[in-house]
Coordinates of C-alpha atoms in Angstrom, one line a residue:
E60 CA 29.4 97.2 98.0
K61 CA 31.6 99.0 100.6
P62 CA 34.8 100.2 99.0
A63 CA 38.2 99.0 100.3
M64 CA 41.8 99.8 99.5
N65 CA 45.4 98.7 100.2
I66 CA 48.4 101.1 100.3
S67 CA 52.1 100.1 100.1
G68 CA 55.3 102.0 99.9
L69 CA 55.3 104.8 102.3
C70 CA 58.7 106.2 101.5
L71 CA 59.6 109.7 100.4
G72 CA 60.6 109.9 96.7
S73 CA 59.5 106.3 96.0
A74 CA 56.3 105.1 94.4
T75 CA 53.4 104.6 96.7
E76 CA 51.0 102.0 95.3
F77 CA 47.3 102.3 95.8
T78 CA 45.3 99.2 95.2
N79 CA 41.5 99.0 95.0
T80 CA 40.4 95.9 96.9
T81 CA 36.6 96.5 96.7
P82 CA 34.9 93.2 96.2
F83 CA 34.0 92.4 92.6
S84 CA 30.2 92.0 91.7
N85 CA 28.9 90.4 88.5
T86 CA 25.5 92.0 88.9
N87 CA 26.8 95.5 89.7
P88 CA 30.4 95.9 88.5
Q89 CA 32.6 98.9 89.2
I90 CA 32.8 101.4 86.3
A91 CA 34.7 104.4 87.6
W92 CA 37.2 105.5 90.3
E93 CA 38.5 108.7 91.8
W94 CA 41.5 108.9 94.1
S95 CA 42.6 112.0 96.0
F96 CA 46.2 111.7 97.5
G97 CA 45.8 114.5 100.1
D98 CA 48.6 116.6 98.7
N99 CA 46.7 118.9 96.3
T100 CA 48.1 117.2 93.2
G101 CA 44.7 116.5 91.6
I102 CA 42.5 113.5 91.0
S103 CA 43.5 110.1 89.5
S104 CA 40.8 108.0 87.7
R105 CA 42.9 104.9 87.6
K106 CA 41.7 101.8 89.3
N107 CA 45.1 101.2 90.9
P108 CA 47.2 104.4 90.7
V109 CA 50.8 105.1 91.7
H110 CA 51.8 108.3 93.4
I111 CA 55.1 109.8 94.5
Y112 CA 55.1 112.2 97.4
D113 CA 57.7 115.0 97.6
S114 CA 57.6 115.7 101.3
I115 CA 57.1 113.7 104.5
G116 CA 54.0 114.0 106.6
N117 CA 50.5 112.7 107.1
Y118 CA 48.1 112.6 104.2
T119 CA 44.3 111.8 103.9
I120 CA 43.6 109.4 101.1
S121 CA 40.1 109.3 99.5
M122 CA 38.8 106.7 97.1
S123 CA 35.4 106.9 95.4
V124 CA 34.0 103.9 93.5
T125 CA 31.1 104.2 91.0
F126 CA 29.1 101.1 90.2
A127 CA 27.0 100.2 87.2
N128 CA 23.8 101.3 88.9
H129 CA 25.4 104.8 89.1
C130 CA 25.7 104.7 92.8
T131 CA 28.9 106.1 94.2
T132 CA 30.5 105.2 97.6
S133 CA 33.8 106.4 99.1
I134 CA 36.4 105.6 101.8
D135 CA 39.0 107.8 103.5
T136 CA 42.1 106.8 105.4
T137 CA 45.3 108.5 106.6
I138 CA 48.9 107.5 105.8
S139 CA 52.3 108.8 106.9
I140 CA 55.1 109.3 104.4
F141 CA 58.6 108.6 105.9
L142 CA 62.0 109.8 105.0
Q143 CA 64.2 107.3 103.2
P144 CA 67.0 106.0 105.4
E145 CA 70.6 106.8 104.5
A146 CA 73.6 104.5 105.0
S147 CA 77.3 104.6 104.3
I148 CA 79.9 102.0 105.1
I149 CA 82.6 102.9 107.6
T150 CA 84.7 99.8 107.8
A151 CA 87.4 99.9 105.1
N152 CA 90.2 97.8 106.5
G153 CA 90.7 94.5 108.3
C154 CA 93.3 91.9 109.1
V155 CA 93.7 88.2 108.2
G156 CA 92.5 86.2 111.2
G157 CA 91.3 89.3 112.9
H158 CA 87.8 90.1 114.1
T159 CA 86.7 92.9 111.8
E160 CA 83.6 94.6 113.0
M161 CA 81.5 95.8 110.1
L162 CA 80.2 99.3 110.9
A163 CA 78.0 101.8 109.0
N164 CA 76.7 105.3 109.4
I165 CA 72.9 105.0 109.3
S166 CA 70.3 107.8 109.5
S167 CA 66.6 106.9 109.8
D168 CA 63.5 108.3 111.4
D169 CA 62.0 104.8 111.3
H170 CA 63.1 101.7 113.0
I171 CA 65.4 99.5 111.0
Y172 CA 64.1 95.9 111.0
N173 CA 66.4 94.3 108.5
Y174 CA 70.1 94.5 107.7
R175 CA 71.8 92.6 104.9
W176 CA 75.5 92.7 104.7
S177 CA 77.4 91.1 101.8
I178 CA 81.2 90.8 101.4
G179 CA 82.1 89.6 98.0
D180 CA 80.7 86.1 97.5
I181 CA 82.2 84.8 100.8
Y182 CA 80.1 86.3 103.5
E183 CA 76.6 87.4 104.4
S184 CA 75.0 88.5 107.6
N185 CA 71.7 90.0 108.8
E186 CA 73.2 91.4 112.0
A187 CA 73.5 95.2 112.5
Q188 CA 77.2 95.1 113.2
P189 CA 78.5 91.6 112.2
I190 CA 82.0 90.3 112.9
F191 CA 83.9 89.2 109.8
I192 CA 86.9 86.9 110.2
A193 CA 89.0 86.7 107.0
D194 CA 91.3 83.8 106.2
S195 CA 93.1 85.5 103.3
A196 CA 94.2 88.9 102.3
G197 CA 92.5 90.8 99.5
F198 CA 90.3 93.6 98.3
F199 CA 86.6 92.7 98.6
P200 CA 83.4 94.6 97.5
V201 CA 81.0 95.3 100.4
S202 CA 77.3 96.1 100.3
L203 CA 74.7 96.9 103.0
E204 CA 71.0 97.0 102.4
I205 CA 68.8 98.3 105.2
T206 CA 65.0 98.1 105.4
T207 CA 62.7 100.0 107.8
D208 CA 59.5 98.9 109.3
H209 CA 57.6 100.8 106.6
L210 CA 59.7 99.1 103.9
C211 CA 61.9 102.1 103.1
K212 CA 65.3 101.0 101.9
A213 CA 68.8 102.2 101.5
V214 CA 71.8 100.6 99.9
A215 CA 75.5 101.4 100.6
T216 CA 78.5 100.0 98.8
G217 CA 82.2 100.1 99.5
Y218 CA 85.4 98.0 99.6
L219 CA 87.1 96.1 102.4
N220 CA 90.9 95.8 102.3
I221 CA 92.0 92.7 104.2
H222 CA 95.7 93.1 105.1
G223 CA 98.0 90.1 105.7
H224 CA 100.1 89.3 108.8
L225 CA 103.0 91.7 109.5
N226 CA 106.6 90.6 109.0
V227 CA 107.9 91.0 112.6
S228 CA 111.5 90.1 113.4
F229 CA 114.5 91.2 115.4
T230 CA 118.1 90.3 116.3
Q231 CA 119.7 90.3 119.8
S232 CA 123.3 91.1 120.7
R233 CA 123.7 88.2 123.2
D234 CA 122.1 84.8 123.8
W235 CA 124.3 83.7 126.7
G236 CA 126.0 85.4 129.6
G237 CA 126.3 86.0 133.3
S238 CA 123.9 88.1 135.3
P239 CA 123.4 90.9 135.2
L240 CA 123.3 90.4 131.4
Y241 CA 123.0 93.5 129.1
V242 CA 121.3 92.7 125.8
E243 CA 120.6 95.0 122.9
F244 CA 117.7 94.3 120.5
E245 CA 117.6 95.5 116.9
N246 CA 114.1 95.7 115.4
T247 CA 114.1 94.5 111.8
S248 CA 110.2 94.4 111.4
E249 CA 108.4 95.8 108.3
D250 CA 105.3 98.0 108.1
A251 CA 104.5 98.1 111.9
T252 CA 103.8 101.4 113.5
S253 CA 104.0 100.3 117.2
Y254 CA 105.7 97.6 119.1
H255 CA 105.4 95.7 122.4
W256 CA 108.3 93.7 123.7
N257 CA 108.1 90.9 126.4
F258 CA 111.5 89.9 127.8
G259 CA 110.5 86.4 128.8
G260 CA 108.5 87.7 131.8
A261 CA 111.3 89.7 133.2
G262 CA 110.0 93.0 131.8
E263 CA 108.3 94.8 128.9
S264 CA 109.0 97.7 126.6
N265 CA 107.2 99.7 123.8
Q266 CA 110.4 101.1 122.4
T267 CA 111.4 100.4 118.8
N268 CA 115.0 99.2 119.6
P269 CA 115.2 98.6 123.3
Y270 CA 117.9 97.2 125.5
F271 CA 117.3 95.1 128.6
I272 CA 119.3 93.9 131.6
F273 CA 118.5 90.4 132.8
T274 CA 119.4 90.5 136.5
E275 CA 118.5 86.9 137.5
P276 CA 119.8 83.6 136.1
G277 CA 117.4 81.7 133.9
T278 CA 116.2 81.0 130.4
Y279 CA 114.3 83.8 128.7
E280 CA 112.3 83.7 125.4
V281 CA 111.9 87.3 124.2
S282 CA 108.9 88.1 122.0
L283 CA 108.0 91.1 119.9
T284 CA 104.5 92.0 118.7
G285 CA 104.2 94.6 116.0
T286 CA 101.0 96.4 115.1
N287 CA 100.2 98.6 112.1
E288 CA 97.7 101.5 111.6
F289 CA 94.9 99.0 110.7
G290 CA 95.3 97.0 113.9
C291 CA 97.0 94.1 112.1
T292 CA 99.7 92.3 114.1
G293 CA 102.6 90.0 113.8
R294 CA 104.7 88.2 116.4
Y295 CA 108.2 86.9 116.6
T296 CA 109.9 85.0 119.4
S297 CA 113.7 84.8 119.5
P298 CA 115.9 81.8 120.4
A299 CA 116.2 81.6 124.2
I300 CA 118.6 83.8 126.1
T301 CA 120.4 81.9 128.8
V302 CA 121.5 83.9 131.8
V303 CA 123.9 82.1 134.2
E304 CA 125.4 82.7 137.6
P305 CA 128.6 84.5 136.6
I306 CA 131.7 82.4 137.3
V307 CA 135.2 82.9 135.8
D308 CA 137.4 79.9 136.5
I309 CA 140.4 78.9 134.3
M310 CA 142.3 75.7 135.2
L311 CA 145.6 74.6 133.8
M312 CA 146.5 70.9 133.7
D313 CA 148.8 68.3 132.1
L314 CA 151.9 70.4 131.6
K315 CA 154.5 68.7 129.5
A316 CA 158.0 69.5 128.3
N317 CA 159.7 67.6 125.5
E318 CA 162.8 68.1 123.4
E319 CA 162.4 68.4 119.7
N320 CA 165.3 69.2 117.4
G321 CA 167.2 71.0 120.1
F322 CA 164.3 73.0 121.3
A323 CA 161.9 72.7 124.2
K324 CA 158.3 71.9 123.3
I325 CA 156.0 73.0 126.1
S326 CA 152.3 72.0 126.1
L327 CA 149.4 71.9 128.4
I328 CA 145.6 71.8 128.6
I329 CA 143.4 74.8 129.5
V330 CA 140.0 74.1 130.9
N331 CA 137.3 76.8 131.3
L332 CA 135.4 75.6 134.4
G333 CA 133.4 78.8 134.6
T334 CA 130.0 79.8 133.1
L335 CA 131.4 82.7 131.1
P336 CA 133.7 82.8 128.1
V337 CA 137.1 84.2 128.5
E338 CA 138.7 86.5 126.0
D339 CA 142.4 87.2 125.5
L340 CA 143.8 84.8 128.1
V341 CA 147.5 85.4 128.7
L342 CA 149.7 82.4 129.4
E343 CA 153.0 83.3 131.1
L344 CA 155.7 80.6 130.7
K345 CA 158.7 80.7 133.1
I346 CA 161.7 78.6 132.0
N347 CA 165.5 79.0 132.6
N348 CA 165.0 82.4 134.2
Q349 CA 163.2 83.6 131.1
I350 CA 159.5 84.6 130.8
Y351 CA 157.5 84.1 127.6
R352 CA 153.9 85.2 127.1
E353 CA 151.3 84.0 124.6
T354 CA 147.6 85.1 124.2
I355 CA 144.7 82.9 123.5
G356 CA 141.8 84.8 121.9
H357 CA 138.7 83.0 123.0
I358 CA 137.9 80.1 125.4
A359 CA 134.2 79.3 125.6
Q360 CA 132.5 78.2 128.8
G361 CA 133.1 74.5 129.4
A362 CA 135.8 74.3 126.7
V363 CA 138.9 72.1 127.0
V364 CA 141.7 73.6 124.9
P365 CA 145.1 71.9 124.3
H366 CA 147.8 74.4 123.7
T367 CA 151.4 74.1 122.7
F368 CA 153.7 77.2 123.1
G369 CA 154.9 78.5 119.8
T370 CA 158.0 80.1 121.4
M371 CA 161.2 78.4 120.2
I372 CA 163.3 77.7 123.4
P373 CA 166.8 76.4 122.7
I374 CA 168.2 73.6 124.9
P375 CA 172.0 73.8 125.7
N376 CA 173.9 70.6 124.8
S377 CA 174.1 68.0 127.5
A378 CA 171.6 69.9 129.7
S379 CA 168.2 69.2 131.0
I380 CA 165.4 71.3 129.5
A381 CA 165.0 73.0 132.9
N382 CA 164.9 72.3 136.6
T383 CA 161.5 73.9 136.9
I384 CA 159.0 75.0 134.3
C385 CA 155.9 77.0 135.4
V386 CA 153.0 78.3 133.5
E387 CA 150.6 80.9 134.9
A388 CA 147.2 81.9 133.5
L389 CA 146.6 85.6 133.7
V390 CA 142.9 85.7 133.4
P391 CA 141.2 89.0 132.4
D392 CA 137.8 90.0 133.7
S393 CA 134.9 88.5 131.8
E394 CA 131.8 90.8 131.5
G395 CA 133.0 92.6 134.6
H396 CA 133.5 89.4 136.6
S397 CA 136.9 88.3 137.9
E398 CA 138.6 84.9 138.3
T399 CA 137.2 83.1 141.3
N400 CA 139.8 80.4 141.9
L401 CA 143.4 81.5 141.6
A402 CA 144.7 78.2 143.0
N403 CA 144.4 76.4 139.6
N404 CA 145.8 79.2 137.5
T405 CA 149.5 78.1 138.0
L406 CA 151.0 74.8 137.1
C407 CA 154.7 73.7 137.4
I408 CA 156.9 70.7 136.7
T409 CA 160.4 70.0 138.0
D410 CA 163.4 68.2 136.6
A411 CA 162.3 68.3 133.0
E412 CA 164.9 66.2 131.2
N413 CA 166.4 66.5 127.8

């Protein structure tokens, strides 16, 4: 019979298996075998030996088979021993909801034909650089097994730390005002290392605590995106900032004078017709050749504010309260803008009776 063999496992440092596949014969069975592994390590007389090579290269394998009739035949073949591949996992961090690319350092003189990634018991892939999308934070064991065309293998292990969403937030100094509107932003985020602000399409910034001047009327939703060293992000959008055409316009109406226990009771209604709030409005009351002033701290835009003077003005016996009573609103600038309509800042009544 003509001898035949099969050889498997051509990897340095691993067992190379030699299998005698010479056909069996009942009339002339095999009785002895000699194997030479081509590396000067001696002869093996096993039928199916195992050998471990200690260096890469090409080796000539010889197998001799002796049969019961004392005839000996042989066969030679050449094999190549390859380096074992090496692998180490690079990716160590990821983000919930992010596309985490699984990367590894791989060294191999042979072509890698199979990859087997495993992340805990939740994910497997045979791609070389798979994309893993985590839906929860945690610390997961990772393994990678690679196999070459000649069935040499390497296994790498590691851990993947999946980080949760960042807590991103901020406060803003204003949410309403006339243009140009200056707004300061205080960043109250946690764990982020870089920031990107979008001022509702009006501008952008990468500062930690920026300010911005909105120059055009409109409604702006400011958003902040924070990113940490692992590429994880968080996003926060503030309540809208309304920027209006700046108008300061205070109107006085419904001035009344009544007698109460010998004193004049003066009242009126203040209306803020403008788009801006007014702070520290001064009302100047002129009655009986006397001037009295009172200050109202805050009048919001659109507000209608009844006001009664607290000043006690005595009324002489058998006299009218006054021939003429006038009240003038002394309107301070609001956010750098002045009163636009002085005609409705003064209101008078005549012949106020006791």
